């Protein structure tokens, strides 16, 4: 099969030919329909050699939809009767855990403490990923029925939708009527974060990004206000909130600049979620922020969160803006993401 791999440090992703995978016991083989291109893949490919928790090469792609092609030996139909079956349209819940611990039992496999030590990695982030014609899924519990959703728009929901949903769901108590939420970075995650805030909370939403095109996307997604993320942003946020600051900040960049802004502006008893992997941080210490601010750096989301995101998508309240590429064009899609010229999410359609 054709696949796109990250093989050599310092070199970009490469199109290669690999043997077609066969599903082993308990596994499910998917024919991939669509795979999202995430900024985290750039971070992975930029990592210093030897700092990754898994070996190279790795087939990229951790946002996947597909059609069940084959079930491995002993992969019985699901408890709810005959699901998944060959031909079913599914999405992949990618935060694979050990499946046995408390976190996994609760569907919070994104916080499984045992997965790394057991060599369990998400597809595309250690295990072979979805930028390939076929994808092996290790267990039926990592599949979610698409239920009529468009597979191209749905693929990014499994990460670019799920990650902000997880953070917003956990902090929605900070966003009653009259409150203000800030989204920093209106890219793949950010344009979905704005829609999820609209769907889950009555908060006034202020979105920050660097270009007018992205601020226009934020307004289309439902942001009430947009601001250029420059030196004037802090004063503008103060003015918009009567000097009190926003009640929650979702930082999808998390660079030293954006985290400094989040630390400076967030309201007392507010909430800062650092979702970006931008090497910034917010100190937790008396006086480092206004009092009582919660600072968290969550990872991905739970299986239940993914079901919730899909429900919102079915209701038409969350829609991914996509730009599509072929598998051969995946290296170009990564280049475009790095250049900042993808609006919404780049999705490879197989
Ligand atoms: P993206 O490239 O699609 O979007 C990033 C956006 O941020 C762009 O619109 C860009 O213009 C904007 N931006 C860059 N610098 C900015 C600044 N200083 N101020 C304001 N806006 C700025 O990226 P993405 O795929 O949406 O990913 C966003 C981040 O989330 C990445 O760091 C990614 O690695 C991370 N991520 C984290 C998790 C997690 O589990 N925590 C999951 C997925 C992605
Ligand atoms: Zn991702």
PDB file of C-alpha atoms and ligand atoms in Angstrom, residues 38-40 43 159 163 184-190 208-210 214 229 252-253 255 258 275-278 298-300 337 344-345, ligand 1:
ATOM      1  CA  UNK A  38      -2.262  18.244  12.484  1.00  0.00           C
ATOM      2  CA  UNK A  39       0.297  20.803  13.629  1.00  0.00           C
ATOM      3  CA  UNK A  40       1.486  18.254  16.218  1.00  0.00           C
ATOM      4  CA  UNK A  43       6.341  19.319  16.233  1.00  0.00           C
ATOM      5  CA  UNK A 159      -8.466  15.501  17.400  1.00  0.00           C
ATOM      6  CA  UNK A 163      -9.067  18.325  22.067  1.00  0.00           C
ATOM      7  CA  UNK A 184      -5.804  32.182  20.818  1.00  0.00           C
ATOM      8  CA  UNK A 185      -4.979  30.703  17.381  1.00  0.00           C
ATOM      9  CA  UNK A 186      -7.783  30.112  14.869  1.00  0.00           C
ATOM     10  CA  UNK A 187      -6.292  27.171  12.974  1.00  0.00           C
ATOM     11  CA  UNK A 188      -7.448  23.558  12.800  1.00  0.00           C
ATOM     12  CA  UNK A 189      -8.231  23.356  16.511  1.00  0.00           C
ATOM     13  CA  UNK A 190      -9.152  27.007  16.957  1.00  0.00           C
ATOM     14  CA  UNK A 208      -7.023  36.171  18.456  1.00  0.00           C
ATOM     15  CA  UNK A 209      -4.811  35.388  15.500  1.00  0.00           C
ATOM     16  CA  UNK A 210      -2.196  37.053  13.338  1.00  0.00           C
ATOM     17  CA  UNK A 214      -8.017  33.930  10.176  1.00  0.00           C
ATOM     18  CA  UNK A 229      -2.505  39.073  18.465  1.00  0.00           C
ATOM     19  CA  UNK A 252      -3.958  26.875  20.966  1.00  0.00           C
ATOM     20  CA  UNK A 253      -0.525  28.346  20.350  1.00  0.00           C
ATOM     21  CA  UNK A 255       4.170  30.194  22.770  1.00  0.00           C
ATOM     22  CA  UNK A 258       0.683  33.928  24.077  1.00  0.00           C
ATOM     23  CA  UNK A 275      -3.527  23.258  24.320  1.00  0.00           C
ATOM     24  CA  UNK A 276      -0.801  24.351  21.923  1.00  0.00           C
ATOM     25  CA  UNK A 277       2.650  22.783  22.083  1.00  0.00           C
ATOM     26  CA  UNK A 278       4.545  26.046  21.772  1.00  0.00           C
ATOM     27  CA  UNK A 298      -4.820  18.887  28.834  1.00  0.00           C
ATOM     28  CA  UNK A 299      -4.161  16.139  26.320  1.00  0.00           C
ATOM     29  CA  UNK A 300      -6.611  15.091  23.568  1.00  0.00           C
ATOM     30  CA  UNK A 337       0.604  24.069   7.270  1.00  0.00           C
ATOM     31  CA  UNK A 344      -9.243  25.375   8.731  1.00  0.00           C
ATOM     32  CA  UNK A 345      -7.898  21.815   8.496  1.00  0.00           C
TER      33      UNK A 345
HETATM   34  P1  LIG B   1      -2.690  25.300  13.087  1.00  0.00           P
HETATM   35  O1  LIG B   1      -1.367  25.554  12.498  1.00  0.00           O
HETATM   36  O2  LIG B   1      -3.794  24.795  12.242  1.00  0.00           O
HETATM   37  O3  LIG B   1      -3.224  26.614  13.810  1.00  0.00           O
HETATM   38  C1  LIG B   1      -2.417  27.453  14.585  1.00  0.00           C
HETATM   39  C2  LIG B   1      -3.011  28.863  14.512  1.00  0.00           C
HETATM   40  O4  LIG B   1      -2.354  29.702  15.449  1.00  0.00           O
HETATM   41  C3  LIG B   1      -2.844  29.508  13.146  1.00  0.00           C
HETATM   42  O5  LIG B   1      -4.089  30.066  12.736  1.00  0.00           O
HETATM   43  C4  LIG B   1      -1.808  30.587  13.383  1.00  0.00           C
HETATM   44  O6  LIG B   1      -1.951  31.723  12.544  1.00  0.00           O
HETATM   45  C5  LIG B   1      -2.086  30.940  14.829  1.00  0.00           C
HETATM   46  N1  LIG B   1      -0.964  31.576  15.526  1.00  0.00           N
HETATM   47  C6  LIG B   1       0.354  31.271  15.450  1.00  0.00           C
HETATM   48  N2  LIG B   1       1.050  32.081  16.276  1.00  0.00           N
HETATM   49  C7  LIG B   1       0.154  32.883  16.890  1.00  0.00           C
HETATM   50  C8  LIG B   1       0.260  33.920  17.860  1.00  0.00           C
HETATM   51  N3  LIG B   1       1.440  34.297  18.367  1.00  0.00           N
HETATM   52  N4  LIG B   1      -0.880  34.507  18.281  1.00  0.00           N
HETATM   53  C9  LIG B   1      -2.067  34.147  17.791  1.00  0.00           C
HETATM   54  N5  LIG B   1      -2.232  33.190  16.867  1.00  0.00           N
HETATM   55  C10 LIG B   1      -1.126  32.571  16.416  1.00  0.00           C
HETATM   56  O7  LIG B   1      -2.422  24.284  14.298  1.00  0.00           O
HETATM   57  P2  LIG B   1      -3.427  23.199  14.953  1.00  0.00           P
HETATM   58  O8  LIG B   1      -3.298  21.919  14.213  1.00  0.00           O
HETATM   59  O9  LIG B   1      -4.743  23.831  15.168  1.00  0.00           O
HETATM   60  O10 LIG B   1      -2.716  22.941  16.362  1.00  0.00           O
HETATM   61  C11 LIG B   1      -2.680  23.974  17.333  1.00  0.00           C
HETATM   62  C12 LIG B   1      -1.754  23.554  18.461  1.00  0.00           C
HETATM   63  O11 LIG B   1      -2.375  22.536  19.240  1.00  0.00           O
HETATM   64  C13 LIG B   1      -0.423  22.961  17.999  1.00  0.00           C
HETATM   65  O12 LIG B   1       0.593  23.414  18.870  1.00  0.00           O
HETATM   66  C14 LIG B   1      -0.644  21.470  18.162  1.00  0.00           C
HETATM   67  O13 LIG B   1       0.562  20.772  18.321  1.00  0.00           O
HETATM   68  C15 LIG B   1      -1.469  21.462  19.403  1.00  0.00           C
HETATM   69  N6  LIG B   1      -2.259  20.246  19.675  1.00  0.00           N
HETATM   70  C16 LIG B   1      -2.341  19.851  20.967  1.00  0.00           C
HETATM   71  C17 LIG B   1      -3.136  18.774  21.308  1.00  0.00           C
HETATM   72  C18 LIG B   1      -3.262  18.366  22.739  1.00  0.00           C
HETATM   73  O14 LIG B   1      -3.704  17.253  23.016  1.00  0.00           O
HETATM   74  N7  LIG B   1      -2.925  19.220  23.686  1.00  0.00           N
HETATM   75  C19 LIG B   1      -3.845  18.085  20.314  1.00  0.00           C
HETATM   76  C20 LIG B   1      -3.750  18.527  18.990  1.00  0.00           C
HETATM   77  C21 LIG B   1      -2.965  19.632  18.681  1.00  0.00           C
END
